[in-house]
XYZ file of C-alpha atoms in Angstrom:
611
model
C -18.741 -60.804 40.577
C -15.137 -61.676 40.265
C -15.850 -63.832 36.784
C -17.192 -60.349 35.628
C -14.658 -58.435 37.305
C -12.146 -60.773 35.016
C -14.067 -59.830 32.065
C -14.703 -56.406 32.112
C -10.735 -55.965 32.970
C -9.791 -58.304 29.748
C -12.430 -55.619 27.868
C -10.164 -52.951 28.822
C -6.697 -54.664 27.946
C -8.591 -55.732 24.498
C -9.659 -52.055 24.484
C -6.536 -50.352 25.351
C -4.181 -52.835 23.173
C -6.336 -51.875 20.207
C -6.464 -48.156 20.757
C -2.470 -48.374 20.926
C -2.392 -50.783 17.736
C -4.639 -48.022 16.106
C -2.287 -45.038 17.583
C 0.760 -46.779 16.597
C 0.153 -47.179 12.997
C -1.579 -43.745 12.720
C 1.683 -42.153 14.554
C 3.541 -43.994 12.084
C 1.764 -42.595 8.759
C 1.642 -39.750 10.105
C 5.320 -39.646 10.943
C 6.120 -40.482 7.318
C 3.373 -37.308 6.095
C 5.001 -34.987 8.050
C 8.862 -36.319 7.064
C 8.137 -36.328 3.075
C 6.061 -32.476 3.731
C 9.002 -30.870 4.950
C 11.447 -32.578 2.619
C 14.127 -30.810 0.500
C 12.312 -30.645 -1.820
C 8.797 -31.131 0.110
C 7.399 -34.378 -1.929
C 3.457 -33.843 -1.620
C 1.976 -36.269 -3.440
C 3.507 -39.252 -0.947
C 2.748 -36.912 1.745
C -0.928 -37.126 0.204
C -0.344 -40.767 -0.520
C 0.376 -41.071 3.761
C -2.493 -39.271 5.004
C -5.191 -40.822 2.275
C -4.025 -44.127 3.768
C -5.440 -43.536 7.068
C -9.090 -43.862 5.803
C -8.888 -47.651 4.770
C -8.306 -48.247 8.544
C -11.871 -46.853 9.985
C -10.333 -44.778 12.738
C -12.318 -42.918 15.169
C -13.828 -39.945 14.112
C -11.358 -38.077 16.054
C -8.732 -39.403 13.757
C -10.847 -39.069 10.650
C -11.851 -35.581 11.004
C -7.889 -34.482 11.626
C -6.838 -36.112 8.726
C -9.391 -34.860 6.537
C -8.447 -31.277 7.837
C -4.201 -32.204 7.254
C -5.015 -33.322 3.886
C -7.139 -30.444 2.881
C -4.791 -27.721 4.389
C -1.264 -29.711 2.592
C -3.901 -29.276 -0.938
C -4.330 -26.027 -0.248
C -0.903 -24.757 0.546
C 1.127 -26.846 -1.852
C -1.195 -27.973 -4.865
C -3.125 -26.281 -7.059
C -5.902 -29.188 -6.124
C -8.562 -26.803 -4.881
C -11.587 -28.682 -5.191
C -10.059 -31.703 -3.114
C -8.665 -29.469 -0.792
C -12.177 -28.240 -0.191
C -13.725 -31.868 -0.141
C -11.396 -32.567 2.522
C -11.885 -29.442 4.474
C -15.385 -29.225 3.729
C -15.338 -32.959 5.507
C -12.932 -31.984 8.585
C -15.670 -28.858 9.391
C -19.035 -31.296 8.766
C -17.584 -34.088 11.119
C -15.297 -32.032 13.626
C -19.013 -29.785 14.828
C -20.359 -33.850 16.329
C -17.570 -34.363 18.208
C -17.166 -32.428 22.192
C -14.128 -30.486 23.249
C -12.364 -30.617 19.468
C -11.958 -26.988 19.147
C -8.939 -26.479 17.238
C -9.719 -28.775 14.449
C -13.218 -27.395 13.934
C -12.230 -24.205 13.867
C -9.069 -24.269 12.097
C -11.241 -26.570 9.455
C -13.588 -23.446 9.356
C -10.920 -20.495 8.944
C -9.329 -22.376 6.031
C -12.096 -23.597 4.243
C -13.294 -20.054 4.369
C -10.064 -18.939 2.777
C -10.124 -21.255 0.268
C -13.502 -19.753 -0.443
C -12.422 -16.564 -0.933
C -9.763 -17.764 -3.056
C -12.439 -18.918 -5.546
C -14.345 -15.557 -5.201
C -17.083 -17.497 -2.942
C -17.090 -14.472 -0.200
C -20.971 -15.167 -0.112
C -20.119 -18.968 0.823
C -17.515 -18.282 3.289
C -19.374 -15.822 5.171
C -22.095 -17.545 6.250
C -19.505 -20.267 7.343
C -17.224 -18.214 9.931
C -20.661 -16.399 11.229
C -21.335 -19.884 12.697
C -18.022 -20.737 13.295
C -17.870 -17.217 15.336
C -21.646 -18.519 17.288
C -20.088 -21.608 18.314
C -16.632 -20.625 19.783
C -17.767 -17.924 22.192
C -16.037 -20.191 25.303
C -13.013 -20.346 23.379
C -11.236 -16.848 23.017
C -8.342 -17.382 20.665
C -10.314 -18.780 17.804
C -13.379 -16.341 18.458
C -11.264 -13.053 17.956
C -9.268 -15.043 14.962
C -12.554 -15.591 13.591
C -14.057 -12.551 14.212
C -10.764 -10.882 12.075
C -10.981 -12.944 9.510
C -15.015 -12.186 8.765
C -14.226 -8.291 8.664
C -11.435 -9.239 6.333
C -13.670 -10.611 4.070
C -16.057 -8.397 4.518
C -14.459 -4.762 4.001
C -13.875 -5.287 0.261
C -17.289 -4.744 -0.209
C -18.806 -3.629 3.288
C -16.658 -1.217 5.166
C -19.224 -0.248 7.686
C -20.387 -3.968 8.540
C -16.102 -4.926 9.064
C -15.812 -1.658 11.638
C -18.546 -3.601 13.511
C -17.090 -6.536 13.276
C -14.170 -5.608 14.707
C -16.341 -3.289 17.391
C -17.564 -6.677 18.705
C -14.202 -7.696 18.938
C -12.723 -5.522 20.595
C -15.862 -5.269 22.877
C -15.312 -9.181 23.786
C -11.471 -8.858 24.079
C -12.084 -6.567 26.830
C -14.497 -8.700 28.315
C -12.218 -11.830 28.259
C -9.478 -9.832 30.040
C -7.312 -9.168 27.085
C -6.504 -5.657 26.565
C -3.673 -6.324 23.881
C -5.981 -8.069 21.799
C -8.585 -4.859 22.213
C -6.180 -2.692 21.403
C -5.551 -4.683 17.747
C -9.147 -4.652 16.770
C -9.603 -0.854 17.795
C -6.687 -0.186 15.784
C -7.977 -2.349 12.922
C -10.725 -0.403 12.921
C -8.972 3.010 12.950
C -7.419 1.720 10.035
C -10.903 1.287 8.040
C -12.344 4.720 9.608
C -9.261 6.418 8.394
C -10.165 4.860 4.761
C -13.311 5.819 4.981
C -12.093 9.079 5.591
C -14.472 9.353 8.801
C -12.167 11.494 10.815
C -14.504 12.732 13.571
C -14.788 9.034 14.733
C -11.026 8.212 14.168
C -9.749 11.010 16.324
C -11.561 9.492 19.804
C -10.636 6.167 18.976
C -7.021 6.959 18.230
C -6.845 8.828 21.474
C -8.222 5.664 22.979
C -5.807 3.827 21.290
C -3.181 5.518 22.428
C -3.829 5.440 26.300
C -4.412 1.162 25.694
C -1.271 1.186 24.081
C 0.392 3.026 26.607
C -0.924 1.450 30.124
C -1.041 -2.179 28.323
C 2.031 -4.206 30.569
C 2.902 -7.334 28.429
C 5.432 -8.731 26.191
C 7.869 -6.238 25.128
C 7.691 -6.752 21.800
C 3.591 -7.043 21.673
C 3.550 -4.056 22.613
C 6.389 -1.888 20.725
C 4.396 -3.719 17.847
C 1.151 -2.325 18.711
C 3.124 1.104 19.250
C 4.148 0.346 15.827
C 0.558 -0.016 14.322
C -0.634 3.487 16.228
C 1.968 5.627 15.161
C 2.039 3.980 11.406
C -1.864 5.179 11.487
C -1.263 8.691 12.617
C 1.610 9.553 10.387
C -0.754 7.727 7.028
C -3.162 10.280 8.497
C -1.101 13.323 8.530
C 0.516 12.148 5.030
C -3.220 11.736 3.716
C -3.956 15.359 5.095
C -0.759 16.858 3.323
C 0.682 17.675 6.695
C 4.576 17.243 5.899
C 5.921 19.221 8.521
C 3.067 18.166 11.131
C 4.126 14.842 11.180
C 7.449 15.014 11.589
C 7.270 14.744 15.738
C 4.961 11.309 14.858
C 7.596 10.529 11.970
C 10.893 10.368 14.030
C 8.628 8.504 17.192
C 8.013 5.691 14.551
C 11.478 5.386 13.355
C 12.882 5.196 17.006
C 10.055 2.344 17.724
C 11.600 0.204 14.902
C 14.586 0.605 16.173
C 13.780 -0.302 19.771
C 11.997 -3.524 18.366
C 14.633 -4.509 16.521
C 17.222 -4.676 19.735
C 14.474 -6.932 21.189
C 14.512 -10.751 21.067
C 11.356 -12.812 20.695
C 10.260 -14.073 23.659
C 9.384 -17.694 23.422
C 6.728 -17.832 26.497
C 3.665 -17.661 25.243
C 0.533 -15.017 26.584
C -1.227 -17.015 29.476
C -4.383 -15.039 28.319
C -5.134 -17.122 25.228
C -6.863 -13.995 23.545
C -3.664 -12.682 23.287
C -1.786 -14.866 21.049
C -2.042 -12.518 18.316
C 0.588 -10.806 16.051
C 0.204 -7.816 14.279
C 3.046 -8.113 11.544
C 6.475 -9.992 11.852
C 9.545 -7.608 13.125
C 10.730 -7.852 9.271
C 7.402 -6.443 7.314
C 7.374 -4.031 10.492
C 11.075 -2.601 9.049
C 9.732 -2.277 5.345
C 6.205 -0.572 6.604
C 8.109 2.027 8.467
C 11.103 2.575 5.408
C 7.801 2.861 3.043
C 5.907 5.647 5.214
C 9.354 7.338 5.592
C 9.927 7.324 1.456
C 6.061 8.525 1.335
C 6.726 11.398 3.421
C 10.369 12.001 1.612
C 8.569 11.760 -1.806
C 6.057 14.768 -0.104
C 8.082 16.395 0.938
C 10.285 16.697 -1.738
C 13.463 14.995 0.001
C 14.037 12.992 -2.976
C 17.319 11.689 -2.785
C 16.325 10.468 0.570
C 13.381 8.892 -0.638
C 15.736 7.052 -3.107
C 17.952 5.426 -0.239
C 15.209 4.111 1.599
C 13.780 3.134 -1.454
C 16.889 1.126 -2.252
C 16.594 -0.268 1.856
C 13.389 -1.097 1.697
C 13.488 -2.919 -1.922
C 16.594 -5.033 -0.942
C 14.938 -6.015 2.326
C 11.856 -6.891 0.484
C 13.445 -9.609 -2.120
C 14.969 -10.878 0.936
C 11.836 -11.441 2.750
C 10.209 -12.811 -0.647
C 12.666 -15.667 -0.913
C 11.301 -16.902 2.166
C 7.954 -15.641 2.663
C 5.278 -15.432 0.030
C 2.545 -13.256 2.219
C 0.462 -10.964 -0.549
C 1.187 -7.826 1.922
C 5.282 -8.028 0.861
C 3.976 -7.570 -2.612
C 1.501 -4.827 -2.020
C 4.349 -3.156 0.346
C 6.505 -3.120 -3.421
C 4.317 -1.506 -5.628
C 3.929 1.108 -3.298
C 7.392 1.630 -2.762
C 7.478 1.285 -6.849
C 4.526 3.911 -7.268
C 6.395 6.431 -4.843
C 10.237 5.798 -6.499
C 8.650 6.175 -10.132
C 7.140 9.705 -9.492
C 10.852 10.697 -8.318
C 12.516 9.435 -11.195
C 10.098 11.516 -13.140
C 10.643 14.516 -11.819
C 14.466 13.902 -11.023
C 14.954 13.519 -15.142
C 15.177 9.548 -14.779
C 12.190 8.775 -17.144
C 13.819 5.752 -18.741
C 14.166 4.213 -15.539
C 10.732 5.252 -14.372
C 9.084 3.580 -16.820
C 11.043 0.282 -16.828
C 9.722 0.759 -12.968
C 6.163 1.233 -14.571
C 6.871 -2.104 -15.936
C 7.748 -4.007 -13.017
C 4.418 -2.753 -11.456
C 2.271 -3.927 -14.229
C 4.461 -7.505 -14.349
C 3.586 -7.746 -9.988
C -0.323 -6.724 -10.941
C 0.035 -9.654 -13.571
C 0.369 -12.022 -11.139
C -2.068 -11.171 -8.740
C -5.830 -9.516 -10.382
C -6.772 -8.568 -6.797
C -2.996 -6.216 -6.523
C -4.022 -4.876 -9.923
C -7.542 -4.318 -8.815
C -5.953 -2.631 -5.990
C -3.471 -0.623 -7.883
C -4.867 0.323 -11.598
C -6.275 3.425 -11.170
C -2.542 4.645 -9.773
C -0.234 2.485 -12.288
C -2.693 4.639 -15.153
C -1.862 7.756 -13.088
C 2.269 6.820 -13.179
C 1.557 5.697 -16.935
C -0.253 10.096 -17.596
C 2.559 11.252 -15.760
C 5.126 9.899 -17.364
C 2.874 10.905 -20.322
C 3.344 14.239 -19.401
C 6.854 13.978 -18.977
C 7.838 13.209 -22.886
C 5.535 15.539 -23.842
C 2.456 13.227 -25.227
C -0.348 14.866 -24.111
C -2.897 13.002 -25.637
C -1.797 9.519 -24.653
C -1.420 11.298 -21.126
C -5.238 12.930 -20.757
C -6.316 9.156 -21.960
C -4.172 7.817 -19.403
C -5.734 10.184 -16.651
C -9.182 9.647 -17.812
C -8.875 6.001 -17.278
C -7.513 6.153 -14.174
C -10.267 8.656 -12.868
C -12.799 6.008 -14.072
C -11.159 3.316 -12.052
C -10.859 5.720 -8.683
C -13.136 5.971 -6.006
C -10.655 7.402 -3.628
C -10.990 11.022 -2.866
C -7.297 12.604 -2.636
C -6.541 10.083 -6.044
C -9.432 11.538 -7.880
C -8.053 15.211 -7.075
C -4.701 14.100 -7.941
C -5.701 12.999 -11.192
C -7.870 15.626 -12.077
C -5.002 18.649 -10.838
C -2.846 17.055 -13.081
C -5.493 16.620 -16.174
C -5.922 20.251 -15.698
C -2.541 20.969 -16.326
C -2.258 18.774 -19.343
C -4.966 20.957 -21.040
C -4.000 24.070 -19.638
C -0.627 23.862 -21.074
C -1.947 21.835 -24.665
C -4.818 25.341 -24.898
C -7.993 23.173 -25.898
C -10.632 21.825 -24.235
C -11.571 25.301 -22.602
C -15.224 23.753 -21.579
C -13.763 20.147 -19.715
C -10.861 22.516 -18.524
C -13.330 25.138 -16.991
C -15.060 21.795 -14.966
C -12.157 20.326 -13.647
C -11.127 24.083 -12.315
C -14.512 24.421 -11.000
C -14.472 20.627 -8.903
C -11.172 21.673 -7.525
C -11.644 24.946 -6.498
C -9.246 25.608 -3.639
C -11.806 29.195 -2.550
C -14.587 27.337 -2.069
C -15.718 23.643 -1.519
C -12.251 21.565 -2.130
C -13.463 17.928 -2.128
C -10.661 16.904 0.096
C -8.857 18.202 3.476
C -5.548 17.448 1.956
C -3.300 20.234 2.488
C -0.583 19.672 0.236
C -3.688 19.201 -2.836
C -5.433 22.347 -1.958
C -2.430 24.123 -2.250
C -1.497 22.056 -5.702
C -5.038 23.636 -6.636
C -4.214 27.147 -5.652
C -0.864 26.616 -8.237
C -2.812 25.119 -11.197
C -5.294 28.002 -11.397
C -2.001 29.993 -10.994
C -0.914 28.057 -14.103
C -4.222 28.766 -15.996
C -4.012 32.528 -15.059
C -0.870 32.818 -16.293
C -1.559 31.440 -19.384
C -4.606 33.566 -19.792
C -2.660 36.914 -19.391
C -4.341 37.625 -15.902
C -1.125 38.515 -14.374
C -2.169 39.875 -11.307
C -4.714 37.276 -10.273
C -2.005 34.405 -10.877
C 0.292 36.139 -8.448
C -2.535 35.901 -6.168
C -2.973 32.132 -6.340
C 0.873 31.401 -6.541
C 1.419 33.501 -3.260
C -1.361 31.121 -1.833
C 0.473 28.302 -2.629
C 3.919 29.604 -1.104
C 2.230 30.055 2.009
C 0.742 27.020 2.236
C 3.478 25.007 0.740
C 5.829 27.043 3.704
C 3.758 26.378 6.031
C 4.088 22.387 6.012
C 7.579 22.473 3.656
C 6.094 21.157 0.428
C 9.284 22.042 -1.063
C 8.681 20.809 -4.580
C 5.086 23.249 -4.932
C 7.868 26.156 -3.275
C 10.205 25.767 -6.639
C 7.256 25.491 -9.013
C 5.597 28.540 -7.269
C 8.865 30.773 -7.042
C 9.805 30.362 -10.728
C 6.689 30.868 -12.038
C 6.228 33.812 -10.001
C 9.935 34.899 -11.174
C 8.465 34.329 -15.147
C 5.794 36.961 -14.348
C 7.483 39.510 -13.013
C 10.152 38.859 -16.226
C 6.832 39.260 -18.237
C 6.086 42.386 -16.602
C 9.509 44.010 -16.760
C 10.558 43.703 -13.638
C 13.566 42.141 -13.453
C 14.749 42.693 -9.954
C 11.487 41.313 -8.320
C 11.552 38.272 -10.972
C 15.589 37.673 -9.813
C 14.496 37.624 -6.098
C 12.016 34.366 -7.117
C 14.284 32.623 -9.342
C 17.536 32.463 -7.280
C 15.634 30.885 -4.631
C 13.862 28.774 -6.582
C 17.292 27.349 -8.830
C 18.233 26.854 -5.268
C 15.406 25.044 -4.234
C 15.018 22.709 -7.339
C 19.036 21.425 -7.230
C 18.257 20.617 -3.539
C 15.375 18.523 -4.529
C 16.523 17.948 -7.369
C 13.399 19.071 -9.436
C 14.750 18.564 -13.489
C 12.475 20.463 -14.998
C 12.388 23.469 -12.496
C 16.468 23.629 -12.530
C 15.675 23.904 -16.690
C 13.142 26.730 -16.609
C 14.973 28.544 -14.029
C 18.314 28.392 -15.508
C 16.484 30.045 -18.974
C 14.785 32.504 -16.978
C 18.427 33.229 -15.101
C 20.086 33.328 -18.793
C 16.719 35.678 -20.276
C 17.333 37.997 -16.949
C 21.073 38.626 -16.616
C 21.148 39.132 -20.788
C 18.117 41.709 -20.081
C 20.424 43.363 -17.082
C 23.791 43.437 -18.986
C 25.458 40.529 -17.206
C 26.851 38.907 -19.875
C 29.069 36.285 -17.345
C 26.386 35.404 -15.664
C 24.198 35.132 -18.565
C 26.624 32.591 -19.852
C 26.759 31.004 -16.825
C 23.083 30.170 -16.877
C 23.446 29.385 -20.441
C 25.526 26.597 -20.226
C 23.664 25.496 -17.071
C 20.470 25.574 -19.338
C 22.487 23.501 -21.844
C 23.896 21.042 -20.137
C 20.032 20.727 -18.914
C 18.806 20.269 -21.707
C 21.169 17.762 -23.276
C 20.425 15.463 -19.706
C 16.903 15.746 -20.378
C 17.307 15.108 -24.150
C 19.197 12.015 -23.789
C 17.111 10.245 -21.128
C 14.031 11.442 -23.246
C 15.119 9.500 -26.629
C 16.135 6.493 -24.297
C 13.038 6.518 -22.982
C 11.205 6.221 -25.777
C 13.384 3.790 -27.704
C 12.243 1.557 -24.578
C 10.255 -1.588 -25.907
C 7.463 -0.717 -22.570
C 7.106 3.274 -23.917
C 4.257 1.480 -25.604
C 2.676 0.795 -22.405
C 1.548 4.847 -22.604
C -1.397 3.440 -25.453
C -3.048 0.766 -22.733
C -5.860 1.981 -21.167
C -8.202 -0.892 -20.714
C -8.224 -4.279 -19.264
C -5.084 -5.923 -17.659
C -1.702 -4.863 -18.441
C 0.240 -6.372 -21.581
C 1.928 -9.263 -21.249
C 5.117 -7.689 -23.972
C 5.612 -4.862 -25.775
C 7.031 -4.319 -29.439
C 10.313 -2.506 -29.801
C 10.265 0.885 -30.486
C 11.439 2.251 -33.830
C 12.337 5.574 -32.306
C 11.492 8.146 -30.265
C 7.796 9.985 -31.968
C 7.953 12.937 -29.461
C 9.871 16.433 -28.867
C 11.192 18.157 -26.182
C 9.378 21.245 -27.468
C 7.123 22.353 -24.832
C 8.994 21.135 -21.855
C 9.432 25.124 -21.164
């Protein structure tokens, strides 16, 4: 007994000395991995070089499978090596599944190699992948809610109902693991979808549930301003979507004092002893930019223009500071909105020039990424018809509109587009029969295809327009007093100004001059607050027409020179506008966006019809 005693303790030294041998040079490669990864600069291929030379040694599988999944994750993040990163990972996932209690390299193997599928535009291979992944990690919380995510992720592009589920069952099992935070981020995910879906009667309970999570939830500070963050960025999107300027503003000013709160808070290193919970929703910094970006959307809706600008210019500086460290896709989708917002300012503040060397930098940021311009064509088109519009070249502009209604499947877009096309052939007088079916789809008295305030009462001034045109004077006041009380009633300043000085024309039309006074003034007054270009130069001719009609030659000469100098601002930026090498841009209208454009010889349009 003793003789074996003697040898089954020698077994173990053996044993032990050669499990140490084997952790000792493993440490030591992997020591020398990790020192040449993080480098200045990182120096991957001996990092690679490291890590491969772990296999000629046999180690456990333990040790195998880990490497396999280090390898395949430094191939994927710093190489463009994408079918050995997928070997690898594909190796790490196959191996990782025989061995017990090795949880966080099987399912970190899994989540990766199912990004790396979608990278490839293999959603149908990665799919089936995290479903099992999700079977098989129901004892383990953190990676069965990050799993769960990441499915509906992949899933919404195509399958917006099946990703609400998704995220249903998660937020079903957070509650059932204890975690109420973690709920409370996949209800709000789904919120998110519902409210792109436009399936309000469902949003409106869940927000309200939401809301009373968000609210009772006692955690980490910052968890849960962040979540605070996420619920009030969803109802203010909401009210925006719905045209609701003025009805948000409550929701609006919550949000902004939220930021501010998180950003006096400092990140509390102890982590969530609920493992479900170690979850964040966006980093303090992209929190900043979301909330300056919903603040310029509701600026740019409100016609607060010069306040959109500034937090424009905050948000944008913040931004390329963030991008010098951070590569994350969302910083880039957060610029082209703040681009697509800032360029419709420019055009109407008389900035065309710059608008369209904004235009641009959109298409150069969709260049780099097909999914942002997959995301983003059917509005860069839209920017590209209304900057049409705004040099006068109507044809390039209805092309421009019709190709981005063919790439649009979202609702208040599509009415966008098609208020605007209306106007282009309302004020160009041809195409009476397309004319009379875009007025008939976006008929503000009857069925208006979306709830959007600030559209329908965009509708009610475009058959204004058309009215007007037509010599039905009394039926375009009407449908311009419609739009003043709707625009009034949520402070769509910008529809106000078009409203009032069209109004003011008609009475002038009519002869009476007094009535047409009382809608200009207010209107001039309206536009320079904005400032609205265009409105400023049709109100300042009707001011001139009027006071020359009444006898009052100083003021007529007033508005006369206020007309000129107008004119001259809008005439300069117009001829450097189209001297711009990208004014060419207004002739693409399929496929990706050019690469360069050819100089311009000169400017091919007139300021004729910008009255």
């Amino acid at each position: 007994m003793a003789a074996q005693a003697a040898a089954a303790a020698q077994a173990a030294q053996a044993a032990a000395a050669q499990a140490e041998a084997a952790e000792s040079w493993y440490l030591a490669l992997l020591g020398f991995a990790e020192h040449f990864r993080t480098a200045s600069p990182p120096k991957i291929r001996l990092c690679v070089h490291c890590l491969q030379a772990v296999f000629p040694f046999k180690p456990p599988q333990r040790i195998e499978a880990r490497t396999h999944l280090q390898l395949g994750s430094v191939l994927y993040h710093h190489t463009k090596n994408s079918e050995q990163a997928r070997g690898h990972l594909e190796k790490a996932w196959l191996i990782s599944q025989q061995i017990p209690q090795f949880e966080d390299v099987k399912f970190e193997a899994a989540s990766l190699l199912s990004e790396l599928y979608c990278q490839e535009s293999s959603v149908d291979a990665a799919k089936p992948l995290l479903r099992k992944a999700i079977q098989i990690s129901q004892q383990t919380p953190y990676w069965h809610c990050r799993l769960l995510f990441q499915l509906a992720l992949h899933t919404l592009e195509k399958d917006l109902v099946s990703a609400c589920d998704l995220l249903g069952v998660g937020a079903e099992y957070a509650r059932v693991v204890g975690s109420e935070y973690t709920r409370a981020l996949f209800l709000l995910s789904k919120g998110m979808l519902l409210l792109m879906e436009r399936k309000l009667q469902e949003v409106h309970p869940l927000l309200t549930l939401c809301g009373q999570i968000v609210e009772s939830w006692q955690g980490n500070p910052i968890q849960k301003e962040a979540l605070r963050v996420f619920f009030l960025v969803l109802q203010v999107t909401h009210y925006l979507d719905a045209g609701q300027v003025k009805s948000v503003k409550p929701c609006l000013k919550q949000l902004q004092q939220c930021i501010q709160t998180i950003s006096t808070l400092h990140d509390d290193e102890i982590l969530p002893s609920n493992p479900a919970d170690l979850f964040h929703w966006l980093p303090k910094e992209h929190m900043c930019v979301l909330v300056y970006l919903v603040t310029v959307m509701h600026s740019m809706q409100a016609g607060y223009l010069e306040k959109a600008q500034k937090y424009t210019d905050k948000a944008l500086m913040q931004l390329e500071k963030l991008k010098m460290l951070d590569c994350s896709p969302i910083l880039s989708s957060f610029q082209v909105i703040l681009l697509e917002h800032i360029i419709m300012c420019r055009l109407v503040t008389g900035h065309k020039a710059t608008a369209l060397q904004e235009i641009s930098q959109v298409c150069q940021l969709c260049q780099q990424s097909p999914r942002l311009f997959s995301n983003h064509a059917a509005q860069l088109h839209t920017l590209l018809g209304l900057y049409c519009v705004s040099v006068n070249c109507m044809d390039n502009a209805e092309a421009q509109f019709t190709t981005a209604l063919r790439l649009t499947s979202h609702q208040e877009l599509w009415a966008f587009i098609v208020t605007n096309l209306a106007s282009v052939y309302i004020r160009e007088g041809h195409r009476h029969q397309e004319l009379y079916s875009l007025l008939e789809r976006i008929n503000p008295d009857h069925s208006f295809p979306v709830s959007s305030h600030c559209l329908r009462a965009a509708a009610f001034y475009v058959r204004g327009l058309f009215s007007f045109f037509q010599g039905r004077y009394n039926e375009a006041k009407r449908f311009l007093r419609e739009t003043l009380k709707m625009s009034n009633a949520e402070d769509l300043n910008r529809l106000t100004a078009c409203s009032l000085v069209l109004l003011g024309h008609i009475f002038y039309v009519l002869g009476n001059h007094r009535e047409s006074n009382n809608m200009v003034v207010p209107a001039m007054q309206l536009a320079s607050k904005i400032p609205d270009m265009s409105v400023q130069l049709w109100s300042s001719a009707l001011l001139r027409d009027l006071n020359k009609a009444c006898g009052n030659a100083m003021d007529a000469h007033e508005a006369a020179q206020m007309h000129q100098n107008f004119s001259q601002q809008l005439l300069q930026d117009h001829i450097e506008a189209c001297s711009l090498p990208e004014h060419n841009l207004i002739t693409w209208t399929d496929g990706p966006p050019p690469v360069q454009f050819q100089a311009q010889n000169g400017p091919n349009t007139s300021l004729a019809s910008l009255l």
